[in-house]
Short mmCIF file of C-alpha atoms in Angstrom, two decimals:
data_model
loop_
_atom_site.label_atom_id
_atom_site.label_comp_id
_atom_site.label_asym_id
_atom_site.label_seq_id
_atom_site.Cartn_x
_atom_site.Cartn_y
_atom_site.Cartn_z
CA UNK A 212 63.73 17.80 -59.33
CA UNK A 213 60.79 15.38 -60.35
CA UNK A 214 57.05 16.71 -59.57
CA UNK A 215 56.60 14.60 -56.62
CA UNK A 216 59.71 16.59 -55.03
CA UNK A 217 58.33 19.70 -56.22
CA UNK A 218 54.85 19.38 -54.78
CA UNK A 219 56.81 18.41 -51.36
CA UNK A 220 59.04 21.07 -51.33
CA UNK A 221 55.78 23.60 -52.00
CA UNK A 222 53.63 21.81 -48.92
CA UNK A 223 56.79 22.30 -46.64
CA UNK A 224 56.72 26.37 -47.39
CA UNK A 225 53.02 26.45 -47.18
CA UNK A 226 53.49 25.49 -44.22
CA UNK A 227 56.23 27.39 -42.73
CA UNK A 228 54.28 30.58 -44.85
CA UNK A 229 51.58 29.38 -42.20
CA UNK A 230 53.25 29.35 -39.31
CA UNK A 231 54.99 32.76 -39.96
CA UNK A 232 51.48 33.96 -40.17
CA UNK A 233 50.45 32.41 -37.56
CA UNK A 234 52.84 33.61 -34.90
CA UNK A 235 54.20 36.73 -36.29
CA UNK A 236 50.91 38.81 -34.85
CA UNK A 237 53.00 40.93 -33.21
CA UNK A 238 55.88 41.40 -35.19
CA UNK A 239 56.03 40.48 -38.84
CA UNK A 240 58.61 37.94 -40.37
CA UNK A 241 59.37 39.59 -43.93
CA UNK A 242 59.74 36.60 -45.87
CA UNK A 243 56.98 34.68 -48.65
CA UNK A 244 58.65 30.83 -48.52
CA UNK A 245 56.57 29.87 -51.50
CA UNK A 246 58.19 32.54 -53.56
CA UNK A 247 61.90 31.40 -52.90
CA UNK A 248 60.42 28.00 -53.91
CA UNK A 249 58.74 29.56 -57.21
CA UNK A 250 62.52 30.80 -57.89
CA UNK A 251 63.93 28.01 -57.24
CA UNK A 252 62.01 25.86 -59.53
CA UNK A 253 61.84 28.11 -62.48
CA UNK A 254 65.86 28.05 -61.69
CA UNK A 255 66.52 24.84 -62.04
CA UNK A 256 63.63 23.41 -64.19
CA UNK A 257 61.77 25.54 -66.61
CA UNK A 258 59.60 28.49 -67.58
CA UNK A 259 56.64 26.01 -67.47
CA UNK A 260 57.59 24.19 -64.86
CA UNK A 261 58.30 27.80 -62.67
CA UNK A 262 54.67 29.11 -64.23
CA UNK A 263 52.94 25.49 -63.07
CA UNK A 264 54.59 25.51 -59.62
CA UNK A 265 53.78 29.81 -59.37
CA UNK A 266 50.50 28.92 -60.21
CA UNK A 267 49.51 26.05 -57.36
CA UNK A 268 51.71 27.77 -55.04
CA UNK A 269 49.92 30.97 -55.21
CA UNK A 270 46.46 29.30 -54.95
CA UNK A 271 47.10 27.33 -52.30
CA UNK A 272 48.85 30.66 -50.17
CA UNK A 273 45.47 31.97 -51.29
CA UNK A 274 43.38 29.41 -49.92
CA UNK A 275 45.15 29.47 -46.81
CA UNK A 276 44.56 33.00 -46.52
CA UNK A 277 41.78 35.89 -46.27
CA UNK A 278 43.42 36.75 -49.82
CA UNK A 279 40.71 36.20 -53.14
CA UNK A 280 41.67 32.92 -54.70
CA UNK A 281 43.88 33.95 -57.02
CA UNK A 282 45.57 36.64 -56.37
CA UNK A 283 48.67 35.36 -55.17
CA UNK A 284 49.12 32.78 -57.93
CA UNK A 285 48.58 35.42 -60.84
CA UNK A 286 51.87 37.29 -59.06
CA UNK A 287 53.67 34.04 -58.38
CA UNK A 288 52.73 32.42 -62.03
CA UNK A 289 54.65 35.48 -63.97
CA UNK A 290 57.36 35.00 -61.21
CA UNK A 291 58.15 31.91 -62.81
CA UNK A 292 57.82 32.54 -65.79
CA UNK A 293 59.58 35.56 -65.70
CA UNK A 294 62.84 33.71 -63.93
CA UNK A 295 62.58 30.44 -65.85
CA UNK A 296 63.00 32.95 -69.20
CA UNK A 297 65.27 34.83 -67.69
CA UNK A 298 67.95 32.07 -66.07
CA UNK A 299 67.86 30.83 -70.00
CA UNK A 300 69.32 34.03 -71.47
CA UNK A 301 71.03 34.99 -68.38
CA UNK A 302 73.33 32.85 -65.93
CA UNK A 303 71.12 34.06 -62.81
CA UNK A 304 72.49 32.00 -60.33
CA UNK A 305 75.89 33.50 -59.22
CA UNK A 306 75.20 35.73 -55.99
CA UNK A 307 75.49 39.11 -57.54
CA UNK A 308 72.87 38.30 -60.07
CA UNK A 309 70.39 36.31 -57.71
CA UNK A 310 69.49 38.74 -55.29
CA UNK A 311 67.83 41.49 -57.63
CA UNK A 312 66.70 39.19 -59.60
CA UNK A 313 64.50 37.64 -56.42
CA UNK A 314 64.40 41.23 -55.07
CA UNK A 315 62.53 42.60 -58.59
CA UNK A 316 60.19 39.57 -59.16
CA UNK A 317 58.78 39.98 -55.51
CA UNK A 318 58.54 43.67 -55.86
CA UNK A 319 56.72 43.13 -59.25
CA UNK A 320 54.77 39.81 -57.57
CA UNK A 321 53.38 42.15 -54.36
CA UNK A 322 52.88 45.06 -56.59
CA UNK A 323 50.92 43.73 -58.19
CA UNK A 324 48.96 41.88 -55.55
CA UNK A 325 48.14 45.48 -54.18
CA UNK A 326 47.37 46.83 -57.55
CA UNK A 327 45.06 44.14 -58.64
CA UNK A 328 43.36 44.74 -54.88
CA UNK A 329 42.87 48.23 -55.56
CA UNK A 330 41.41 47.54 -58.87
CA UNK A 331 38.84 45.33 -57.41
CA UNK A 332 38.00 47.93 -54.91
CA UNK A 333 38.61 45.72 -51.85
CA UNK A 334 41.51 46.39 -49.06
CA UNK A 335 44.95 45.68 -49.55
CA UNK A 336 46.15 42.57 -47.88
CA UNK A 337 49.14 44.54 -46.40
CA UNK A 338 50.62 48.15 -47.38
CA UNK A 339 53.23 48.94 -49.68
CA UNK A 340 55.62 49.40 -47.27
CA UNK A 341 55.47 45.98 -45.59
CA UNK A 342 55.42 44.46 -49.32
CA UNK A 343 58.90 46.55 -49.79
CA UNK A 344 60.18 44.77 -46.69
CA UNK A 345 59.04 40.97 -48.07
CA UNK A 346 60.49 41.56 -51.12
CA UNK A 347 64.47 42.53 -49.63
CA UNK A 348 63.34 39.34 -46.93
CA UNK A 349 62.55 36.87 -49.80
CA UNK A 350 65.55 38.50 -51.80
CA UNK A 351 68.03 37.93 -48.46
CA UNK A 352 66.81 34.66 -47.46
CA UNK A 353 66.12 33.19 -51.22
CA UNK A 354 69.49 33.89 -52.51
CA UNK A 355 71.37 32.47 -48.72
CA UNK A 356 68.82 29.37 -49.19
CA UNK A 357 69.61 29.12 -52.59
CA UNK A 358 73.23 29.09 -52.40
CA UNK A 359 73.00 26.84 -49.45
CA UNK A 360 70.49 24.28 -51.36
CA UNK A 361 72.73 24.37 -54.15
CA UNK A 362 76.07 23.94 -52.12
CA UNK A 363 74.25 20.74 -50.27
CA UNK A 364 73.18 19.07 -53.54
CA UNK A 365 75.81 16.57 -54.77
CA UNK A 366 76.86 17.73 -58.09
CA UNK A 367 75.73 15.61 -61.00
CA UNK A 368 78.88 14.75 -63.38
CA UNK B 34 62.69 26.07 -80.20
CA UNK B 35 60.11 29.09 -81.04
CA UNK B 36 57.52 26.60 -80.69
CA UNK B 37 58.16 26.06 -77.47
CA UNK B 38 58.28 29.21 -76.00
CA UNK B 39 55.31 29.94 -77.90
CA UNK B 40 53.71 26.88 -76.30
CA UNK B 41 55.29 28.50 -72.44
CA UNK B 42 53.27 31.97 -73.62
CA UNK B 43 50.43 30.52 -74.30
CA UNK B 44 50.48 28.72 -71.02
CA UNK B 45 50.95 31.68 -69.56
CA UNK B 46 48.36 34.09 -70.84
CA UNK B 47 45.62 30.82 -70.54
CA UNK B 48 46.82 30.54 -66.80
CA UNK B 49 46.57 34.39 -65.99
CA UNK B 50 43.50 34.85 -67.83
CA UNK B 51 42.52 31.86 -65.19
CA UNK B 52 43.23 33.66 -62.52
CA UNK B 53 41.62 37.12 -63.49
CA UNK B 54 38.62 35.35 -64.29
CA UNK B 55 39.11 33.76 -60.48
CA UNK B 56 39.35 36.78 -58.91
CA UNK B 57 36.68 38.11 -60.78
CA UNK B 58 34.36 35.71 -60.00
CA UNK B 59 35.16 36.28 -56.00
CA UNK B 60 34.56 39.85 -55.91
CA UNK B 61 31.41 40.26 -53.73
CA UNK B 62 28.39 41.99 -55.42
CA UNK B 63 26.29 44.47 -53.41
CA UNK B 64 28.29 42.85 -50.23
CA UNK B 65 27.10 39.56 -50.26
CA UNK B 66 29.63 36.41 -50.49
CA UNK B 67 30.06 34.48 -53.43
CA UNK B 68 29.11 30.94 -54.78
CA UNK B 69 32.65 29.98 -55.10
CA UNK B 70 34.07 31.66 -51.71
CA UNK B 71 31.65 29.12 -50.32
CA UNK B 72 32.92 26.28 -52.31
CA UNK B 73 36.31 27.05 -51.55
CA UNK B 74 36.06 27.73 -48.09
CA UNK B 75 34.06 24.82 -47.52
CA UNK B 76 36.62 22.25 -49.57
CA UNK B 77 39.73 24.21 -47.78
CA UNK B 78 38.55 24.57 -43.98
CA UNK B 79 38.81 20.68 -42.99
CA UNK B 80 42.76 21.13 -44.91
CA UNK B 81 43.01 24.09 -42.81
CA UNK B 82 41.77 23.09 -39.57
CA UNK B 83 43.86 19.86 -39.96
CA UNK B 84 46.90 21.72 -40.39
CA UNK B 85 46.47 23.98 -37.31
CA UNK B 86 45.78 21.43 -35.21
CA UNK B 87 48.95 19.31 -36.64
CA UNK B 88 50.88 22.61 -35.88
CA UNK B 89 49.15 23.24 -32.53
CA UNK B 90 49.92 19.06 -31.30
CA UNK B 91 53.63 19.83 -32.59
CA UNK B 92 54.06 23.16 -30.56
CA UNK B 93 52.26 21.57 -27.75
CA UNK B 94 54.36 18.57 -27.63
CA UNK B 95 57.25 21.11 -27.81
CA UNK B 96 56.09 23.31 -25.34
CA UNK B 97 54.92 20.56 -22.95
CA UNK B 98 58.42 19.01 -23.30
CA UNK B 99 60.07 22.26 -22.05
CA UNK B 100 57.63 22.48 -19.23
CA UNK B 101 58.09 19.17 -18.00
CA UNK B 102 61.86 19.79 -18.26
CA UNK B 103 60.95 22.54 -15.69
CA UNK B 104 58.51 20.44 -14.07
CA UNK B 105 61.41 18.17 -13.08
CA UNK B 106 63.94 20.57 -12.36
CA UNK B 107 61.35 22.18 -10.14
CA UNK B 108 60.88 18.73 -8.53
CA UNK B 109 64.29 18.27 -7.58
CA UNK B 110 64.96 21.05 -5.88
CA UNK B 111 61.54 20.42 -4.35
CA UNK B 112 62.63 17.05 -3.61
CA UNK B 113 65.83 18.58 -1.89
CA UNK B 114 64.35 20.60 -0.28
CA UNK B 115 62.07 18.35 2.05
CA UNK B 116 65.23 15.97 2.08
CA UNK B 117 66.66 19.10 4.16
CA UNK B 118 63.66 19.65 6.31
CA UNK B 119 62.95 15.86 6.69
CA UNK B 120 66.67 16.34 8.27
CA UNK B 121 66.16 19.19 10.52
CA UNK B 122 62.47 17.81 11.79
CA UNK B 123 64.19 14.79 13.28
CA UNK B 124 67.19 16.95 14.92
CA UNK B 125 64.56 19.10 16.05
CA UNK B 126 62.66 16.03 17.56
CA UNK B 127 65.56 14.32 18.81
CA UNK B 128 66.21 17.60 20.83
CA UNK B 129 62.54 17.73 21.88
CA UNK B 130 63.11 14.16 23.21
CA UNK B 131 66.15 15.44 24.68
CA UNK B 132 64.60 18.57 26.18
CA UNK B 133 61.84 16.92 27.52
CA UNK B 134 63.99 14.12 29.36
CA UNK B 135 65.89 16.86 30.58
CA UNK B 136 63.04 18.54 31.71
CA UNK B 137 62.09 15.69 33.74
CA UNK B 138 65.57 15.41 35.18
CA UNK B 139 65.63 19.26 36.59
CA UNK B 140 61.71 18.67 37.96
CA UNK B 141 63.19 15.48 40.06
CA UNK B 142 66.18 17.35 41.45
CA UNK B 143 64.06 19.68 42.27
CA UNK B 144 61.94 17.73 44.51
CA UNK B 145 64.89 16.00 45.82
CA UNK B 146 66.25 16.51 48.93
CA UNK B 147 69.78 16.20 47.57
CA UNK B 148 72.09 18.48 45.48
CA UNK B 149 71.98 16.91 42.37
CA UNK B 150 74.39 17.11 39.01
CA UNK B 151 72.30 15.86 35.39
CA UNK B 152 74.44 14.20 33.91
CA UNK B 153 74.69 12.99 30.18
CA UNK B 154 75.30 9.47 29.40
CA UNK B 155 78.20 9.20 26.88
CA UNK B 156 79.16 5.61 26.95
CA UNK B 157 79.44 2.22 28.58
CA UNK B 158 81.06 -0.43 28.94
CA UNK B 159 82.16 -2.11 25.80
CA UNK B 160 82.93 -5.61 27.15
CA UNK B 161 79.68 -5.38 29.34
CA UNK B 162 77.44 -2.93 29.12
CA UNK B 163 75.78 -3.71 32.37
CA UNK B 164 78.30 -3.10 34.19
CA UNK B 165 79.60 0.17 34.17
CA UNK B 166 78.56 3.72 32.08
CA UNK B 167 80.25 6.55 31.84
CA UNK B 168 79.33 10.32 32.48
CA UNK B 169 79.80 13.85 30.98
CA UNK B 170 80.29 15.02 34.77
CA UNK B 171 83.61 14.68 36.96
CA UNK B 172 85.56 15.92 40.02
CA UNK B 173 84.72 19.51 38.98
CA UNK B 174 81.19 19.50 38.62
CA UNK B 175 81.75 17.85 42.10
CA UNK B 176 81.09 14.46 41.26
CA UNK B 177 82.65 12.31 43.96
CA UNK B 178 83.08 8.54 44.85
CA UNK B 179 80.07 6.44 45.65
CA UNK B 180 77.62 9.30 44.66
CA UNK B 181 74.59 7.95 43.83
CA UNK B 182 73.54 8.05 40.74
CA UNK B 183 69.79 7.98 39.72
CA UNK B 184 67.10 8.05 36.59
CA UNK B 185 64.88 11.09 35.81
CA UNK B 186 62.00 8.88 36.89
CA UNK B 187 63.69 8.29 40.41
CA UNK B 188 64.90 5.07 40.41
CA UNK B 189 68.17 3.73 41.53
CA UNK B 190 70.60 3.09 38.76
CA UNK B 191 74.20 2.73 40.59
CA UNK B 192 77.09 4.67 42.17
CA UNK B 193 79.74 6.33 41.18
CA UNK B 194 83.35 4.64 41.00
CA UNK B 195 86.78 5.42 40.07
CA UNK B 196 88.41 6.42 37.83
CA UNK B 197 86.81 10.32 38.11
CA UNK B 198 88.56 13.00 36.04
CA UNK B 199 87.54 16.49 35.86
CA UNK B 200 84.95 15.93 33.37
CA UNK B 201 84.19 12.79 33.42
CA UNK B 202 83.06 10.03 35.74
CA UNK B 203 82.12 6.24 35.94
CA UNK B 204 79.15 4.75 37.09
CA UNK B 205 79.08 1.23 38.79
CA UNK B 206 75.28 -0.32 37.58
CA UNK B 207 73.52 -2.45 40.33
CA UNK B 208 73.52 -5.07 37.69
CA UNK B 209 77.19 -5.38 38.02
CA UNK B 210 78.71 -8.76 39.91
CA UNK B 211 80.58 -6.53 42.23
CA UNK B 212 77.92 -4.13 43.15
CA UNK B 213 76.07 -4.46 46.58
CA UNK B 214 73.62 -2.09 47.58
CA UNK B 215 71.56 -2.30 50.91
CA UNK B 216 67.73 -2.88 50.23
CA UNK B 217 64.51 -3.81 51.66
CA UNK B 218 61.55 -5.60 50.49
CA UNK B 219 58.65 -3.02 50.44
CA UNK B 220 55.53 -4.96 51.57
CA UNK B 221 57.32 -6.95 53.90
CA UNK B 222 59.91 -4.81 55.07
CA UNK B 223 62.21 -7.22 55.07
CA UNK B 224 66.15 -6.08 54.80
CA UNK B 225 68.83 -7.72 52.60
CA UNK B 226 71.64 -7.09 50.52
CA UNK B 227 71.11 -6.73 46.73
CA UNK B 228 73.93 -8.03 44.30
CA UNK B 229 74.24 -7.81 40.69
CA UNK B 230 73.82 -11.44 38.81
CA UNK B 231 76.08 -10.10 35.62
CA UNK B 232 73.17 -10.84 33.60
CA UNK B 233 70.62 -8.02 33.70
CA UNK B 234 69.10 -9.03 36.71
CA UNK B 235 69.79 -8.55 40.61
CA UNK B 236 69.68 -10.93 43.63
CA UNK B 237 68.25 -9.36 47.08
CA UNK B 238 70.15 -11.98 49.27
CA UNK B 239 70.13 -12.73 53.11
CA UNK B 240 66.33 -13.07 53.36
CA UNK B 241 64.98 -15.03 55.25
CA UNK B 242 63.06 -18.60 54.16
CA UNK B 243 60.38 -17.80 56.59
CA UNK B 244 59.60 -14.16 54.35
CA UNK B 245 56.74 -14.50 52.10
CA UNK B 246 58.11 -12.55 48.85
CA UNK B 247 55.11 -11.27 46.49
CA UNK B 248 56.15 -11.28 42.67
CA UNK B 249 56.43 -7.27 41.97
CA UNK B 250 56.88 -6.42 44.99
CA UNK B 251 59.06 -3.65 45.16
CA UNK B 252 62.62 -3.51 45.80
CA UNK B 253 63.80 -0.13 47.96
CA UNK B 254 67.19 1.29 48.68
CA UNK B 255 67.36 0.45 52.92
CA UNK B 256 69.66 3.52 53.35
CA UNK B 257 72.26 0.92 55.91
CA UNK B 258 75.20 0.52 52.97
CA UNK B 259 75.62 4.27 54.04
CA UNK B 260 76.11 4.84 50.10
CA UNK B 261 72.40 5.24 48.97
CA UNK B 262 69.74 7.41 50.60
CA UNK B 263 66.89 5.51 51.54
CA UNK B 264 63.80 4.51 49.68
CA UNK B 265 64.83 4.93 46.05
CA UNK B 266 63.11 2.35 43.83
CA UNK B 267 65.47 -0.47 42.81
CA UNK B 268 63.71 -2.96 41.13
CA UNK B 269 60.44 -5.35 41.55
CA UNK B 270 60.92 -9.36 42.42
CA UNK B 271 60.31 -12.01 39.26
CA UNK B 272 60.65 -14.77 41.58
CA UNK B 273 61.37 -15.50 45.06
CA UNK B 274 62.00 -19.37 45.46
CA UNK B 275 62.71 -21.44 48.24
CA UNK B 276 66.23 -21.77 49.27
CA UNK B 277 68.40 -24.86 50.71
CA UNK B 278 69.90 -22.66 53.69
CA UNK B 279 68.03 -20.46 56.09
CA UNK B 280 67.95 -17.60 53.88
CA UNK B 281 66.82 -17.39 49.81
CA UNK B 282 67.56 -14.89 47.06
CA UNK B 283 65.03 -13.20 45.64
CA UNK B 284 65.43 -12.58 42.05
CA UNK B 285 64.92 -8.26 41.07
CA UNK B 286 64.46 -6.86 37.88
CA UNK B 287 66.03 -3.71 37.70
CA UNK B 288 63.41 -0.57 37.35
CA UNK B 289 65.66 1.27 35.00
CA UNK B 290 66.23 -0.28 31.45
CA UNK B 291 69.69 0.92 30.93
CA UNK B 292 69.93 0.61 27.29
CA UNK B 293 67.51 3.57 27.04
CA UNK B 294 68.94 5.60 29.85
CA UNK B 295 70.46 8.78 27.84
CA UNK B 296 70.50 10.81 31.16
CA UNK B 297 71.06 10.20 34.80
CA UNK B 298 71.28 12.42 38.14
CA UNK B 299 74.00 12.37 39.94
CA UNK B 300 73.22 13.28 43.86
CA UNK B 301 75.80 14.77 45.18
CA UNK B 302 74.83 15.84 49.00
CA UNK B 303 71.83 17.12 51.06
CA UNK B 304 70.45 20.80 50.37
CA UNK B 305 71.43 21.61 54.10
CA UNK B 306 74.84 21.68 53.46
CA UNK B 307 75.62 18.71 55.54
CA UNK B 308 77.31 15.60 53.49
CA UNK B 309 74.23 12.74 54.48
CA UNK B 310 75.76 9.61 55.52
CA UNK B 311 73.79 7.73 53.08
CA UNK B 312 74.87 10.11 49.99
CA UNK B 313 78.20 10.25 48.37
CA UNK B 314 80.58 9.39 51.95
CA UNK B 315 84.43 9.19 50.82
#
């Protein structure tokens, strides 16, 4: 997965993070694409590489938001990090293992999106509860994506 | 292999300490926005604004597509729909044609002196259609040999022949070779017998060389072949030339076009009961 397919992949959830905002006014889609794609590269690359892509993805969710520039990318850049370490020590990627693991690092990403919010004294871009129900939708839809991604790929000998 | 995930901690304390300081410098002071929301909202909106608009043309398209889809289905049935009515307005004004001729029809038989039957045309003669017709009206609507049969307008159109069944009858055309029907020149009042030529046209023969014939003159019914009453309009004279013997024909064009004819009147006696000699004798 060069940087070129990277960058791609990260402009194509951007966009479908923009469209879920965009016409889920009445009824939210639980689900942060960018996230899944954070995973995914800190899965198959590196720490650095899952920090790097954390880092642009969150800023650019961020600038296509009402969020401060910045917040999103300090959550998404220890999301990589966190699952590039951890898929070295750990094999991550069987089923049973990749759901909490997505489940956790969006919990810990969104937590501390809200945290850092109330620190800086300004509201909350959504509550606690809906950031319960993005985390279980990135941790459902990451690890079925995943699997899928990984089933489509042909297998390098 | 410590080096490098020294070198990945690094990264990732210089990159959050990025970020704080980022958020940090966005935080508005005493409610007023700051120098780099500007900047970024400025560099971002065009991004932004393309990107909607990319997503609104792609939904539109979409949307559009689906309504079209509907558009057409719509237009079909639509189009079916006046296909149907298209239909039933010319039935309906076929059968205003049809109820007006019959209208017609009654208002004659009406005035007539004459019982009358209206009768429907329903065919003719295949070999020659100026010749004979047929009728919807026989024996039991009391349709009889040599009734005379007649146009809603009035004018003569021929008599009726055998065969007659109970529903049915024929009519012998004054344009047919064998038909002979007494008649009289109406400016000059001058008698003769008018034959069918075969050919569309009639003959008024047995007048006299001496008889000045006007062209148009009209060609009445003389009421002495004891088949037709008198004075029904035959035809009009085309041309009235000289002849070798004492006597000339006079060519007559029928008055009634029979190729449009759709419905006749068949007289069938006199509304005093009494059987005229010049209608319908056995």
């Amino acid at each position: 997965m060069n940087a070129l397919r990277i960058a791609a992949t990260l402009a194509v959830a951007l966009i479908i993070d923009s469209l879920i905002g965009h016409y889920s006014s009445q009824g939210r889609i639980y689900l942060d694409p960018l996230t899944v794609v954070v995973v995914y590269v800190a899965l198959k690359r590196s720490p650095t590489a899952g920090m790097l892509s954390g880092s642009v993805a969150g800023l650019m969710q961020d600038a296509f938001s009402a969020q401060l520039l910045g917040v999103s990318s300090l959550g998404k850049t220890i999301v990589g990090y966190a699952v590039g370490e951890l898929s070295i020590k750990l094999d991550v990627r069987s089923t049973v293992f990749l759901f909490p693991l997505i489940l956790v690092v969006s919990l810990a990403e969104n937590g501390l999106a809200i945290l850092l919010d109330r620190i800086l004294g300004i509201p909350p871009i959504f509550p606690a509860r809906t950031a319960l129900f993005i985390s279980i939708g990135n941790a459902g839809a990451g690890t079925a994506i995943i699997k899928l991604v990984e089933r489509l790929r042909p297998r390098r000998r | 292999m410590l080096t490098a995930r020294r070198r990945e901690l690094t990264l990732l304390l210089v990159l959050q300490f990025a970020h704080l300081v980022l958020v940090s410098a966005q935080v508005p002071i005493r409610g007023k926005t700051t120098l780099l929301e500007t900047i970024v909202f400025t560099v971002i909106a065009p991004f932004q604004r393309t990107a909607m608009a990319t997503v609104r043309a792609v939904t539109g398209v979409y949307t559009n597509y689906f309504d079209l889809r509907g558009a057409r289905d719509r237009s079909d049935a639509l189009e079916k729909q006046l296909e149907s009515a298209r239909l039933e307005l010319n039935r309906m004004r076929g059968e205003r044609g049809e109820l007006e001729r019959l209208r017609k029809l009654l208002h004659l038989a009406d005035g007539l002196p004459y019982h009358s039957e209206p009768a429907l045309i329903i065919g003719a003669d295949a070999l020659n259609p100026i010749k004979t017709l047929f009728i919807d009206k026989g024996s039991r609507h009391g349709v009889r040999q040599n009734c005379p049969v007649i146009s809603p307008e009035g004018f003569l159109v021929g008599r009726v022949i055998t065969p007659i069944s109970p529903s049915q009858a024929t009519v012998q055309l004054i344009t047919d070779i064998d038909a002979n029907v007494g008649a009289i020149l109406a400016g000059s009042r001058t008698f003769g017998v008018l034959n069918g030529l075969g050919d569309g046209k009639c003959a008024l023969r047995f007048v006299p060389n001496s008889v000045e014939v006007a062209i148009r003159e009209e060609v009445l019914t003389s009421g002495l072949d004891q088949i037709y009453p008198r004075g029904l309009i035959a035809g009009h004279v085309v041309s009235g030339a000289q002849g070798h013997s004492v006597f000339k024909d006079v060519i007559v064009h029928p008055a009634v076009a029979v190729a449009r004819l759709e419905h006749v009147l068949v007289l069938i006696g006199d509304k005093h009961g009494e059987t005229g000699s010049a209608v319908a004798p056995e």
